Every structure is written in C-alpha cells, then in structure tokens.
Coordinates of C-alpha atoms in Angstrom, one line a residue:
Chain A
X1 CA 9.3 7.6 -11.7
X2 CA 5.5 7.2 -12.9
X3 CA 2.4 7.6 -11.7
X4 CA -0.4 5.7 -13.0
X5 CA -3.9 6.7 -12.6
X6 CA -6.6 4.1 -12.1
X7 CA -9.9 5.9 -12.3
X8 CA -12.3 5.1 -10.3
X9 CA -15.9 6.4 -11.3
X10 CA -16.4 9.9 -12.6
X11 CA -19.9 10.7 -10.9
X12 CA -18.4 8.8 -7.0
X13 CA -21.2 5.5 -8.0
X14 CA -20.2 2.2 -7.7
X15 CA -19.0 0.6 -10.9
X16 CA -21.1 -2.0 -12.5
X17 CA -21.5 -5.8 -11.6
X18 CA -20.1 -8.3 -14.4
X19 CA -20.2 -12.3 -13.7
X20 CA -17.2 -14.2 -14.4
X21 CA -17.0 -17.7 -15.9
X22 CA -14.8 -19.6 -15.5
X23 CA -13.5 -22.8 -17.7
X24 CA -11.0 -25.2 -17.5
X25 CA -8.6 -25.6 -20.4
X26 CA -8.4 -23.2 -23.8
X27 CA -11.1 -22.2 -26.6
X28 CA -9.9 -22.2 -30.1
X29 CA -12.1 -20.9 -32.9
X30 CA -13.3 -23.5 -35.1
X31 CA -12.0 -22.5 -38.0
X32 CA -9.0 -20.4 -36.8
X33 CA -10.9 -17.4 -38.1
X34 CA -10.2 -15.7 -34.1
X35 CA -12.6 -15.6 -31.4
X36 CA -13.8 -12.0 -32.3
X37 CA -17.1 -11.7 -33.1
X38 CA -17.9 -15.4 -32.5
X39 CA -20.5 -17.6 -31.3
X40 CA -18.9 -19.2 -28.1
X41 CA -22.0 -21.2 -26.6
X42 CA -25.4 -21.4 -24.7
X43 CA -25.4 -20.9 -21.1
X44 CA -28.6 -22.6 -19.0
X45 CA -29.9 -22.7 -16.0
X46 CA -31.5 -25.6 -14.2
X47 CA -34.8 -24.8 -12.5
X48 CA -32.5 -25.9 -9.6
X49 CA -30.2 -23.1 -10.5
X50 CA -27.3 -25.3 -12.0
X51 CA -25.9 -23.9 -14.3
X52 CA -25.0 -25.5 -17.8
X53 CA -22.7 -24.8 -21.0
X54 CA -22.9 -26.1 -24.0
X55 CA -19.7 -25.4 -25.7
X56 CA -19.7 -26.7 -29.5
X57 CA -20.4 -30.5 -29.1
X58 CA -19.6 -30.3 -25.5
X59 CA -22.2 -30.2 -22.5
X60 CA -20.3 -28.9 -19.0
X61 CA -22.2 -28.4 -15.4
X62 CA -21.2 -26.2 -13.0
X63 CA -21.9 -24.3 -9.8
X64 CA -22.3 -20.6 -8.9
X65 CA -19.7 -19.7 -6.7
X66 CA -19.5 -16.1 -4.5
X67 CA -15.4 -14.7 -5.3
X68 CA -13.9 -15.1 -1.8
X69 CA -11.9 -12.0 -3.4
X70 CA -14.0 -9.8 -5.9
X71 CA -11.9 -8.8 -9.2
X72 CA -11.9 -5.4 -10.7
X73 CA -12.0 -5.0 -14.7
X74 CA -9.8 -2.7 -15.4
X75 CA -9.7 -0.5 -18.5
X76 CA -6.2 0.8 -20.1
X77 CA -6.0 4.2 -21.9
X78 CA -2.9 4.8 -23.3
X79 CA -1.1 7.9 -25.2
X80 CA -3.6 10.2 -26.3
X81 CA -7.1 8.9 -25.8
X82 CA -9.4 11.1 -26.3
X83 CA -10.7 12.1 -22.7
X84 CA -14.2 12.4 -21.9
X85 CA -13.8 12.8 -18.4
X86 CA -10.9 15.6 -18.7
X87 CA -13.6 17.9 -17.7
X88 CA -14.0 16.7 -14.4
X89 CA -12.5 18.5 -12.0
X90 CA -12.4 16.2 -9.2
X91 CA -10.6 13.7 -11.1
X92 CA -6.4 13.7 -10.3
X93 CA -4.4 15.7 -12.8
X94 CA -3.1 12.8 -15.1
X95 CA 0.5 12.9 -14.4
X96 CA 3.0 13.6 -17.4
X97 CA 6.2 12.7 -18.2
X98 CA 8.9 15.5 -18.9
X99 CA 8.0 15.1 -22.7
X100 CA 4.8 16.3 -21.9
X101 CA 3.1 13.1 -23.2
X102 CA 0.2 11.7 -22.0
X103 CA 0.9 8.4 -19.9
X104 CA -0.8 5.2 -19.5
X105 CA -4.2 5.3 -16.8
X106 CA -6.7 2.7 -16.4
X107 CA -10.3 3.0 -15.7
X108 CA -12.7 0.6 -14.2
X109 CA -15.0 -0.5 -16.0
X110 CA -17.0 -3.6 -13.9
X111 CA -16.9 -5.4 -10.6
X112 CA -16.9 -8.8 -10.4
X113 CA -18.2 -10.8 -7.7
X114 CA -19.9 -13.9 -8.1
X115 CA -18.4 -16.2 -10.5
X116 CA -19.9 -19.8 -12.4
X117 CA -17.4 -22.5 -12.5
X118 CA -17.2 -25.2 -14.5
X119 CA -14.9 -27.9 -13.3
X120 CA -16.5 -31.1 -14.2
X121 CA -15.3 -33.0 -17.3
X122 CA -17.0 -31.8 -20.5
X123 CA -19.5 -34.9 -21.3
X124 CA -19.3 -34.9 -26.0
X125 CA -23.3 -34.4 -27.1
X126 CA -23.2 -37.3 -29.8
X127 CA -25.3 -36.5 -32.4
X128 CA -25.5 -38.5 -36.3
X129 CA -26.5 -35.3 -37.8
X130 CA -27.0 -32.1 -36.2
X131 CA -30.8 -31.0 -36.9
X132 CA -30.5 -28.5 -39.2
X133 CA -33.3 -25.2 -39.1
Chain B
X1 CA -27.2 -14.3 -34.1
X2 CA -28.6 -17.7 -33.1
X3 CA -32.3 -18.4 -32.7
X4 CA -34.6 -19.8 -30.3
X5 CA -35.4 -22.4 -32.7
X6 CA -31.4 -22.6 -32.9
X7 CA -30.9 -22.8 -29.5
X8 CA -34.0 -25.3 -28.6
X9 CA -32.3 -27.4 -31.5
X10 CA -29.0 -27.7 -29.3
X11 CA -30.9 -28.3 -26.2
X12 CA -33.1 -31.4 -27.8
X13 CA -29.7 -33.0 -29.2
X14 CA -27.8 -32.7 -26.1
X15 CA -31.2 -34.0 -24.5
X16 CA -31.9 -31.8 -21.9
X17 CA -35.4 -31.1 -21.0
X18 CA -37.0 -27.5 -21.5
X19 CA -39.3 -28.8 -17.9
X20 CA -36.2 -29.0 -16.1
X21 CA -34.7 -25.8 -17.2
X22 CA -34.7 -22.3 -16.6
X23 CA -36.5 -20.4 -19.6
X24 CA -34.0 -17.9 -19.7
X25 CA -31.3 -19.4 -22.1
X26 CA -27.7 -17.0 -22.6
X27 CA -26.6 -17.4 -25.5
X28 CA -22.6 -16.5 -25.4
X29 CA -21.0 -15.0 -28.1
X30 CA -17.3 -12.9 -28.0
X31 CA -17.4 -9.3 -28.2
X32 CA -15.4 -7.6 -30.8
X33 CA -12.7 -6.0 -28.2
X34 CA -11.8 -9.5 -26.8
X35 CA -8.6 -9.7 -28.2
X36 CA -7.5 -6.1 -27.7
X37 CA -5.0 -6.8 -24.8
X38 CA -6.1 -3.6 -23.2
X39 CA -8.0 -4.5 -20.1
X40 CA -6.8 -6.4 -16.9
X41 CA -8.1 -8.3 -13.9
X42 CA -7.1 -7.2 -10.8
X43 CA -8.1 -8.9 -7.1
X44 CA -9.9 -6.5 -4.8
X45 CA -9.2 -7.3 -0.8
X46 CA -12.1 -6.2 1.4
X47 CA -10.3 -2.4 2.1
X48 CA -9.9 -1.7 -2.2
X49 CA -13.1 -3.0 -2.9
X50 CA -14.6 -0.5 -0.9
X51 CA -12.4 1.9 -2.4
X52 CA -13.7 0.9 -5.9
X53 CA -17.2 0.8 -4.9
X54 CA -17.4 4.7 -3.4
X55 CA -15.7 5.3 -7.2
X56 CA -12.5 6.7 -5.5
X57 CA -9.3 6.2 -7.5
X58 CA -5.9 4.4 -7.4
X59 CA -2.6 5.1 -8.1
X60 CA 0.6 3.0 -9.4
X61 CA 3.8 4.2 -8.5
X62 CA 7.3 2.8 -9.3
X63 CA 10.5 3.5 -11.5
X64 CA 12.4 1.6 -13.9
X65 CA 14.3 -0.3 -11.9
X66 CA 12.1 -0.5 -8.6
X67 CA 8.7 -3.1 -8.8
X68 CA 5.1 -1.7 -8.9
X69 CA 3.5 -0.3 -6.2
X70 CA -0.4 0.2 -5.8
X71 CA -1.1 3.3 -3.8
X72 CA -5.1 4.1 -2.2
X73 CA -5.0 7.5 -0.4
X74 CA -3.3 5.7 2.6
X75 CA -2.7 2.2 1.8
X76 CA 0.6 0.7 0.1
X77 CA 0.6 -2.7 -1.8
X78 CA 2.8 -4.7 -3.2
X79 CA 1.8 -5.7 -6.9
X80 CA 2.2 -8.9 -8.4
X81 CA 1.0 -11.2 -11.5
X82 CA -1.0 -14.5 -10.2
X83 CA -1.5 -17.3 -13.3
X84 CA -4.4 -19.5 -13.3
X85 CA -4.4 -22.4 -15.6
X86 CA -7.8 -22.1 -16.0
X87 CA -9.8 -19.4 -18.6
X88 CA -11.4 -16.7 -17.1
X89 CA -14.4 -15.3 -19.2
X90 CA -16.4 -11.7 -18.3
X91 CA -19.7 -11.4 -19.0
X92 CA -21.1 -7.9 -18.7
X93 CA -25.0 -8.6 -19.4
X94 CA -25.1 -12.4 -17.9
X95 CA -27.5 -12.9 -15.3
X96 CA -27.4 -15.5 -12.2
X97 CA -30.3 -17.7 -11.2
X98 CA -31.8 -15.5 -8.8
X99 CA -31.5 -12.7 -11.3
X100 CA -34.2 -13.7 -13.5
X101 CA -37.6 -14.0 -13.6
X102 CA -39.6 -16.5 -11.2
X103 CA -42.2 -17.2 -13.5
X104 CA -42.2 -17.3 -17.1
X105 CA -44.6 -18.5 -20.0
X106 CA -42.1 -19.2 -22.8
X107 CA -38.3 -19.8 -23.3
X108 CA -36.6 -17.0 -24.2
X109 CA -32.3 -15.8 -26.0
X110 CA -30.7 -13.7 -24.0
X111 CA -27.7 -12.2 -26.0
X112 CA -24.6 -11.8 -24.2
X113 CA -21.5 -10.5 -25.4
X114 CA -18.0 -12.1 -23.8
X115 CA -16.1 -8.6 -22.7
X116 CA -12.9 -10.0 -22.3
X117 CA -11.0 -12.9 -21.0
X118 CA -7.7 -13.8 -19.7
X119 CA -5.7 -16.6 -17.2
X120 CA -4.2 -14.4 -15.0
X121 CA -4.2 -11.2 -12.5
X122 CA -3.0 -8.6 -10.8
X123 CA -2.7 -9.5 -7.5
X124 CA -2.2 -6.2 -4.8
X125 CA -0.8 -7.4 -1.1
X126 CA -0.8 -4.7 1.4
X127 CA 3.0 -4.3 2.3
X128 CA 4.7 -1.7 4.3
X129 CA 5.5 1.6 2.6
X130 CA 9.2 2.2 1.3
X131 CA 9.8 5.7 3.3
X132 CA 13.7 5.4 3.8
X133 CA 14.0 7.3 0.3
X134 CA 11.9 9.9 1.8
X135 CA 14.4 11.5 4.8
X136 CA 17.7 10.8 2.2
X137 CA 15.9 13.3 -0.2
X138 CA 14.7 15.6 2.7
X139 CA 18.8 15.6 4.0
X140 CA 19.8 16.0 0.7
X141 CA 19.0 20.4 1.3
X142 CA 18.3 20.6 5.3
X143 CA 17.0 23.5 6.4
X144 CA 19.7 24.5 8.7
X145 CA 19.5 28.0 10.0
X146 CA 19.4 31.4 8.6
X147 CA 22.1 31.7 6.1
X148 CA 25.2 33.4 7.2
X149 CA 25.9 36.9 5.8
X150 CA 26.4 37.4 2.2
X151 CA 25.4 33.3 1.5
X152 CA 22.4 32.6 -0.1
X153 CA 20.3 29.9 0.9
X154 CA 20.4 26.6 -1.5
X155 CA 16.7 26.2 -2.9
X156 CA 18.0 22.9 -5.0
X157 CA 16.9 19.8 -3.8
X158 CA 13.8 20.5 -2.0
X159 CA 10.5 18.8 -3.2
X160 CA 6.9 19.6 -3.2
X161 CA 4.4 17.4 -2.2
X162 CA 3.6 16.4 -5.9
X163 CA 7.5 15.5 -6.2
X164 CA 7.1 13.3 -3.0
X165 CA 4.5 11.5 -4.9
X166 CA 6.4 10.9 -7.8
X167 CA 9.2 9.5 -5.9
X168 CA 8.0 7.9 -3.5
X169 CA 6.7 4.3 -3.4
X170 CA 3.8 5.0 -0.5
X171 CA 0.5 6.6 -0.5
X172 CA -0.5 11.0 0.3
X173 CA -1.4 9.5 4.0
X174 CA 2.0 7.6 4.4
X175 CA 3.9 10.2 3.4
X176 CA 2.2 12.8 5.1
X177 CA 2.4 10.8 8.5
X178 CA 5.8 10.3 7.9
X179 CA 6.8 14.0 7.6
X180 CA 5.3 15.0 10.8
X181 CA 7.4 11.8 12.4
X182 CA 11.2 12.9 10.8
X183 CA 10.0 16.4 12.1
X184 CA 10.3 17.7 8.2
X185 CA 9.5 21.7 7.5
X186 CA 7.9 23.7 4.7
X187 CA 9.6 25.9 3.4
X188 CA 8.1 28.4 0.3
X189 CA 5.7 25.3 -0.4
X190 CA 8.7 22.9 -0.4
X191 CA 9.5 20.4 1.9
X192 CA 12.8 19.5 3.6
X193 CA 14.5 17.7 6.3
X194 CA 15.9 19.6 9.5
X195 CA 19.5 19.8 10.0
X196 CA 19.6 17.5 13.2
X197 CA 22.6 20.1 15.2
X198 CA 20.2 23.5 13.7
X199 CA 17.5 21.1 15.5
X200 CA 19.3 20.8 18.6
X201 CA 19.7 24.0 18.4
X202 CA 15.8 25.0 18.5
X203 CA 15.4 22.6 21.2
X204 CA 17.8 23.7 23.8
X205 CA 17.1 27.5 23.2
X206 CA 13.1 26.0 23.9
X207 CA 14.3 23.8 26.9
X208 CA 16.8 26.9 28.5
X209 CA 13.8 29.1 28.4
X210 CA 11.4 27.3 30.3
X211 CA 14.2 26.5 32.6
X212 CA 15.0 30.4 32.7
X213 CA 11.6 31.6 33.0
X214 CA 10.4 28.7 35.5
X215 CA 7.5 27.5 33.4
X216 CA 5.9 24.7 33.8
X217 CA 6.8 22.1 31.0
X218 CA 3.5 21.4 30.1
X219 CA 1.9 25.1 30.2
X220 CA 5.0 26.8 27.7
X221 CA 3.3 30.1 26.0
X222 CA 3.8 30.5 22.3
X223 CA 3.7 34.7 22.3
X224 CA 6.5 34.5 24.7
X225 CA 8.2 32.3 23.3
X226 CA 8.4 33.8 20.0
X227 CA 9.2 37.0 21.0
X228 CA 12.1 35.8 22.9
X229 CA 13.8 33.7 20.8
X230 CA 13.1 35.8 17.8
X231 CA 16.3 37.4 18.0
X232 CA 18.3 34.2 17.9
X233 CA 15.8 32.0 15.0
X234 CA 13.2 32.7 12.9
X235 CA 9.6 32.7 14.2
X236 CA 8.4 30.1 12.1
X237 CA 11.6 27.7 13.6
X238 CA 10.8 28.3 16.9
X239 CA 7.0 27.6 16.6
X240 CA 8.1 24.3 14.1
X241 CA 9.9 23.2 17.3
X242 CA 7.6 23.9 19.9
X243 CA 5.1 21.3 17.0
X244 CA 7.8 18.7 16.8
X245 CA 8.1 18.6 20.7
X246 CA 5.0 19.4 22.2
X247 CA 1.3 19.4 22.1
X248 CA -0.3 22.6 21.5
X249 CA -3.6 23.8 22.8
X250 CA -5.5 27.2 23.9
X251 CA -6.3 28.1 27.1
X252 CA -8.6 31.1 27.9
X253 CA -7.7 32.2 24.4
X254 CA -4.3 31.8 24.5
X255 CA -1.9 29.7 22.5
X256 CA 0.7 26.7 24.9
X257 CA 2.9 24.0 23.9
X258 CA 2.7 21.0 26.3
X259 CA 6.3 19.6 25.8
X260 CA 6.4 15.8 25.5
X261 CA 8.5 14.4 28.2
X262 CA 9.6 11.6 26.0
X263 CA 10.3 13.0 22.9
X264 CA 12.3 16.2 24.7
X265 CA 14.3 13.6 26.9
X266 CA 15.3 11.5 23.8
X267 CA 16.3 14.2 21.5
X268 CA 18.4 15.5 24.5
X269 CA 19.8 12.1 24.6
X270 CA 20.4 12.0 21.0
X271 CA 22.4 15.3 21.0
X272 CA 24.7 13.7 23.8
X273 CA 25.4 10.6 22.2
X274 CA 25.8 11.9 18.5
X275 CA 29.6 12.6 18.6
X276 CA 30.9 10.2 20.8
X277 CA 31.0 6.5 19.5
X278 CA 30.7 4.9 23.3
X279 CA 29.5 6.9 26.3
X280 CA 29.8 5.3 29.5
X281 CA 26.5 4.6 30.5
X282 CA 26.3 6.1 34.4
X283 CA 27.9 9.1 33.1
X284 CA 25.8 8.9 30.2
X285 CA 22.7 8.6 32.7
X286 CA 24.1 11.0 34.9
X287 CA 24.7 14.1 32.0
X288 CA 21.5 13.1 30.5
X289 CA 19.5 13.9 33.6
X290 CA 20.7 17.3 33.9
X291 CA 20.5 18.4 30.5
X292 CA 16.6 18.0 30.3
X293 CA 14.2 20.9 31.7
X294 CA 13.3 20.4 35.6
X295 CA 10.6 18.3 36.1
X296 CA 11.4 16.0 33.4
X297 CA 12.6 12.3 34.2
X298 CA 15.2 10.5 31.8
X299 CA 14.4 6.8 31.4
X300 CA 15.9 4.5 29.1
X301 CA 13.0 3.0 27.8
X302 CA 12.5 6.4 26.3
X303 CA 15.8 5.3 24.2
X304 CA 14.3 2.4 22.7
X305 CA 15.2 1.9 18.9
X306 CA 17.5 4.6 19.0
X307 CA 20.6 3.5 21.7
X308 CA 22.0 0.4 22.5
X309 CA 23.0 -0.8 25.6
X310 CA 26.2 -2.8 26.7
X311 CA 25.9 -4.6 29.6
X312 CA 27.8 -7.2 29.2
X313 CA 31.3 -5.0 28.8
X314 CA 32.6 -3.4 31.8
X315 CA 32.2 -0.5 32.3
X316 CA 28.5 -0.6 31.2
X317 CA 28.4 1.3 27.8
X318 CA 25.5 3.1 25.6
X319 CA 25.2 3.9 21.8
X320 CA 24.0 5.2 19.3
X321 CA 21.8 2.8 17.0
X322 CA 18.6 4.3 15.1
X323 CA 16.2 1.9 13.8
X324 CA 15.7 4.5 10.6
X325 CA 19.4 4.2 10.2
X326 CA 19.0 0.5 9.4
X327 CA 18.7 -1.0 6.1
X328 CA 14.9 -1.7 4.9
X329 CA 15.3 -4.7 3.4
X330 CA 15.1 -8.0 5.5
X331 CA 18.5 -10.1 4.8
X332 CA 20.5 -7.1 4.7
X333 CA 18.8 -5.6 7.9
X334 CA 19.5 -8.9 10.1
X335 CA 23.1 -9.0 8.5
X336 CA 23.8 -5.8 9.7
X337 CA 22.7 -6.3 13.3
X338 CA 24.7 -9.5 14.1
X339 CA 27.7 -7.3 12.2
X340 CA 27.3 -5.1 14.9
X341 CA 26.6 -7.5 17.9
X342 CA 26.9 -11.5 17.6
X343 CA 24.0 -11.7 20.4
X344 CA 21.1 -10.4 20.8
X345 CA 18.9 -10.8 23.7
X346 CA 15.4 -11.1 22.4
X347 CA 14.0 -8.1 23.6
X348 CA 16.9 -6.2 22.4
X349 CA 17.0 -7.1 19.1
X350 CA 12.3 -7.0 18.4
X351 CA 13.3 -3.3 18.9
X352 CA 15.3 -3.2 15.9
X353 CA 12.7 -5.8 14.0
X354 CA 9.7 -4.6 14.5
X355 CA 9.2 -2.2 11.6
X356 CA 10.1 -5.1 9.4
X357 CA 7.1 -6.8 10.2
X358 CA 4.6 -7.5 7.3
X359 CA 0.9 -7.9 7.6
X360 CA -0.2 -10.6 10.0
X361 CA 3.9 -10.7 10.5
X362 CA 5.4 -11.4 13.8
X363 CA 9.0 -10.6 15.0
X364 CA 9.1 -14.5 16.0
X365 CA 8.6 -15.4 12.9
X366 CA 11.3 -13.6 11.1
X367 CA 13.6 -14.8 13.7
X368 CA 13.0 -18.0 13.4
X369 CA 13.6 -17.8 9.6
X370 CA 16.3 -15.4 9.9
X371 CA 18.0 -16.0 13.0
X372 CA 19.1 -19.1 15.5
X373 CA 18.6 -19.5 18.8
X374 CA 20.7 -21.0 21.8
X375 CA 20.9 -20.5 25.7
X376 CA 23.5 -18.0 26.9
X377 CA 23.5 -17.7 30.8
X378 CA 19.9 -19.3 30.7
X379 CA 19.1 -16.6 28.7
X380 CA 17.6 -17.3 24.7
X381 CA 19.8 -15.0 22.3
X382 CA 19.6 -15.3 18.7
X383 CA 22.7 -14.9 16.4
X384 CA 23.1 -15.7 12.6
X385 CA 22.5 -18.3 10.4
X386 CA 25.6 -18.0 8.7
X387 CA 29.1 -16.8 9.5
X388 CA 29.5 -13.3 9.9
X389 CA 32.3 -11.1 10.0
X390 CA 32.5 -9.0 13.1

C-alpha cells in the first residue's frame, strides 16, 4: 500500500491566504503561443467594491464571495526532489517503497478562502482602433 | 509588463470612469508554472481546515486496487474528484476591496502573477474507517499461550504500528482505539490479535480467583494476582487481562482492577455459546449465570450485537451473531442478515446496522433504502427488497 505525505507547514504557522477567481467558460491564448508567461487581463475594483475584469476585448462584473468551503493549494513533489525541509525533524519520515525510492508527497502551499466570481455575461468593449501608447 | 498608461488606455476604451474606481488596478498575468500539472485543489471542511491552519500534516493511504483514503491523526475520509464547469484561477498576490488602501492620490499596477488554475477538486468526505482488515491481520499469528515444549513461537505475521499504517485505510487514532477494543497485545514491539480460547483462558483463571479468594469484583489486587497466576500464564497475560476487563486504579499506593460487569458477563457468554450452533435460551440463561464471579448479574442486553435471540421458535433459542463478524460493506451486509433471518424486528436488526451508519446517517434511512417494511403480529419487521435464498 502507500502512504502519501501532505505537508503541512514546516515551522507549525498557518499557510498563506491566496484569492481564487473564478470564470465561466475557457481561456485560449491568443495566438496559441500557451498561457505561460502571458498577459491574461486587468482586474478593478469599484469604489463600491465590485469587482471588474477586463479579459481581451471583454468587460465581466462580479461579486466577492466568502468559500462556504475553503480550498487548499496543494503542492506535488515527486521522485527525488531535492528536500529542503529533510532536516526537520518533526516532519513524518517520508514513507518508501521496498525499492527504496522516494514516493510522491504534496505540500501546501496557500489557503484559499474568499473567492471573486464572475458569472455575468461578458459585455464585448467595441473599439474602431485600440489607442495605441 | 503593461503600463499604467497601458492599463488607463483599456480603462478609457471600455469607458469606465477612473472617479468610480478603485485606484488600485491588478493587472493579471499567468505565472510560468501554470501549466505544470503539479499542484491540486482540495476542499477543506471546517475540522481539515483547522488542521491546515496549525500547519499539521495529512496522510493518503490506499493500495492498488482499494480507493484513496485521506487520513488526519484521527479522522478518515473518503476521497473523491468534484468537476466544475467553470475555470478556477489562484491568485497568490491579489488583494480584495477591503485589502487596499482607503485613500489614495493616484492610480496605481499592481502585478499579479496567475499560480495555477484548474476545473476540478479533490473533494475529502469524512467516512467511517475500514478496520475489518485490522483483526484478520491480527488473527493471522494470535498470541495464544506460551509455546508448548520444544516449539518455538511463530514471529511471522505480526505487525508494527508503522505496518498498521501502511495497511490500513484509517488514521494512528482509529487504529489505536481500535486495538484497545479487539483486546489486541504487544508483543516485542509487534502487535497481534489474542487467540479468543487462550483469552478465555486468562479470563476464567481471573474470574476463579476472585471467586476463590472472595474478593470483591471491583477491588481485585494486581500483586496478588500476578503472583498467583504466574505459574499457569505469563505476567504480562494476566495483567493484559485484568486491562481488557477491568479498570485499574491505585488505592493507598496500591495497584486494583475493577472488573467490568458487562464486559466479564459477555465474554463469559461468548465462551458458552462459541461451540454450540443453538443453545436453548433458559438453559443458556441459566449456565450463564453461574459461570460469572458472585456478585455479577447476566442480562441480555449485555449480549447486544453479539447473540441473537429466537423467540419466535419453540423452545426459545440464542446464538451467536457478532456484529465484527459481518460484512463492512452495505448491500452485502443487509444480504447477509435476511440470509440469516427473513424478519427482523426493528430493534433487532439497528443492532446489526448501526456501525454502518455514515455521517449525519441514520439506521432509518438505510432501511428504508435497503429494506421493506410490513406488519407482522402488529409488529413493523423489515425483510428484503429482493428474493433471497434462505
């Protein structure tokens, strides 16, 4: 059987807070050149606190939203990573298999629990020529 | 990386007022380890959040052919895979409303990188541990007495507490409760199961002293004890014993064992019932009675989960059914019952239900899905949904 690890902190804190966003539908790269490394958009706020995305030639609005179940980010190390933490000795003994390998363990890295939704129907910004700088 | 002249640009064409806005503008961008595929989401309920948040760790457990299992120190979930049909972004350095400045002069680009992203999760529900596997490996080597002359004693087949968590789908505290419960013993640093006639054994020696030395069952001394049963079984199996059976506590400095009326009546009962397949149930009650040390009183309610009761044949009969002995899975579990019986009353047949019970579960419930119901004598009884072969 295995045993895999998910790390919690090394030092007993709580992990850091991430926000989630969440869209509707699927993001392409413009030019198929992958999302890596990529503009995606501008995210505003309202000075009522609405917040807005504008996504290429699209304008959204959403609403901040509190997780009614907070997510975890979790980390995967596989094989041999190189352990920074294998000095800790509070941390559980990763468990090997009977090859002696390494196995898989997950750390995590951020907490999420607050998320901004957008759900309304992208509205197109219509432009004749977009202003160059 | 865009501008604020960029980004002011974009705001005039899709005509949204700098007055009405927020200076603070994100500017979203994906981060190079987006499409790595080596990071997951995973929902939190209120317990594993807590978990998370005092930095304590998890553990999955599972073999090839059984499903995932998400283990806290002494919590068991179930682990599944939820899809959402919408994109789920992460945004390490994105700020909310509230987060940012009240007050500022001049609009200013935040930089934030897009950590990940995916449309689905793992999804932990809390689910009863699977600890059947635990007493078939602990049986597999019992412990079962001294070996006779010239024998050595079989060391194969006994397991560490590190090889109880690699093979069993439950967390340290489960398993740990759960060896005190099937009355398990340590032996060199391994664990194993107690032959149940070696365990007999222990007890009656236990139960014939106090009878012999007219001790009060609830004041039995541990010195004494050992020394005079030491002859017959090792110390440690006496003193293993008096744990399984009794509570122990000091008194003026000395070590007693307050036996447990309940648990020394039913293992008596056990021992009576184990070789016979029907016992007739006054003579049942009648041997039972007289078997247990004086003072103690036999009930049958002490026999719930572990005997069943005839009364509808005549002569009233009893045997033996344990509730361990049944099969953990649901279908199979009800299946077996109306195999056995083709009525239960209701009462008669939560006893055997119970421990199948999920979170927020109740034994109506599973009845109702499992089960059907009809008036016998005025009386509800449930029998199966489908034919069964009796």
């Amino acid at each position: 059987m295995v045993q895999i690890v998910i790390r919690g902190s090394v030092d007993g804190c709580s992990p850091p807070q991430w926000l989630l966003v969440e869209l509707q539908g699927e993001m392409v790269s413009r030019h198929n050149s992958g999302l890596a490394g990529n503009v995606m958009g501008d995210l505003l706020y309202t000075k009522e606190g609405v917040p807005v995305l504008i996504v290429g030639h699209h304008i959204l609005y959403g609403k901040l939203v509190k997780l009614e179940k907070p997510f975890a980010v979790l980390r995967k190390h596989s094989g041999d990573s190189p352990d920074s933490y294998a000095d800790d000795a509070t941390q559980i003994p990763m468990e090997t298999d009977h090859q002696g390998l390494t196995s898989t363990s997950y750390t995590v890295s951020a907490l999420i629990k607050q998320k901004l939704i957008f759900k309304t129907r992208p509205k197109p910004i219509i432009t004749n020529v977009p202003k160059k700088v | 990386m865009r501008t604020l002249e960029e980004v002011q640009a974009t705001l005039q064409i899709a005509k949204l007022n700098e007055e009405d806005l927020n200076p603070t503008i994100h500017c979203l961008s994906f981060g190079e380890n987006v499409s790595s595929a080596d990071y997951c989401l995973m929902e939190l309920d209120d317990t594993l959040c807590k978990h998370i948040e005092a930095g304590q760790s998890l553990v999955i457990r599972g073999d090839k052919d059984e499903r995932a299992v998400l283990c806290s120190c002494d919590k068991t979930y179930d682990l599944r895979i939820a899809n959402t049909s919408n994109l789920l972004l992460f945004v390490p350095g994105c700020k909310t409303p509230d987060q940012l400045p009240i007050t500022q002069d001049r609009a200013c680009v935040v930089h934030a990188e897009i950590w990940g992203f995916c449309n689905s999760y793992w999804e932990p529900r809390k689910q009863r541990p699977k600890l059947k596997k635990l007493k078939k490996l602990l049986m597999e080597n019992p412990y079962a007495g001294v070996p006779l002359a010239g024998q050595e004693e079989s060391k194969e087949n006994r397991y560490t507490m590190q090889d109880l968590l690699e093979r069993i789908q439950a967390s340290e505290e489960e398993i740990k409760n759960h060896l005190v419960t099937i009355h398990a013993c340590q032996i060199d640093g391994c664990w194993c199961g107690l032959d149940f006639d070696y365990e007999m054994k222990l007890l009656s020696h236990v139960t014939q002293l106090v009878d012999s030395e007219s001790w009060s069952f609830n004041k039995v001394p541990l010195q004494t004890s050992l020394e005079e049963l030491a002859p017959l079984e090792p110390r440690e199996m006496i003193e293993h014993c008096l744990n399984c059976y009794g509570r122990r506590y000091t008194d003026k400095g000395e070590v007693f064992y307050a036996l447990h009326e309940d648990k020394v009546c039913r293992g008596l009962a056990l021992m009576l019932l184990q070789n016979a397949v029907k016992f007739n149930l006054k003579e049942f009650q009648e041997v039972w009675q007289q078997s247990v040390p004086e003072g103690m009183s036999t009930r049958l309610e002490q026999l719930k989960g572990v005997v069943l009761v005839d009364r509808a044949s005549s002569p009233e009969t009893i045997s033996l059914l344990k509730v361990e002995d049944l099969p953990e899975d649901t279908l199979e579990r009800f299946n077996l019952l109306f195999t056995l019986r083709e009525k239960w009353t209701e009462e008669d047949i939560t006893t055997y239900i119970q421990d199948l019970c999920g979170e927020k579960q109740t034994t109506g419930a599973l009845l109702t899905k499992f089960a059907r119901s009809s008036l016998q004598n005025g009386i509800k009884v449930f029998n199966s949904r489908r034919p069964v072969a009796t």
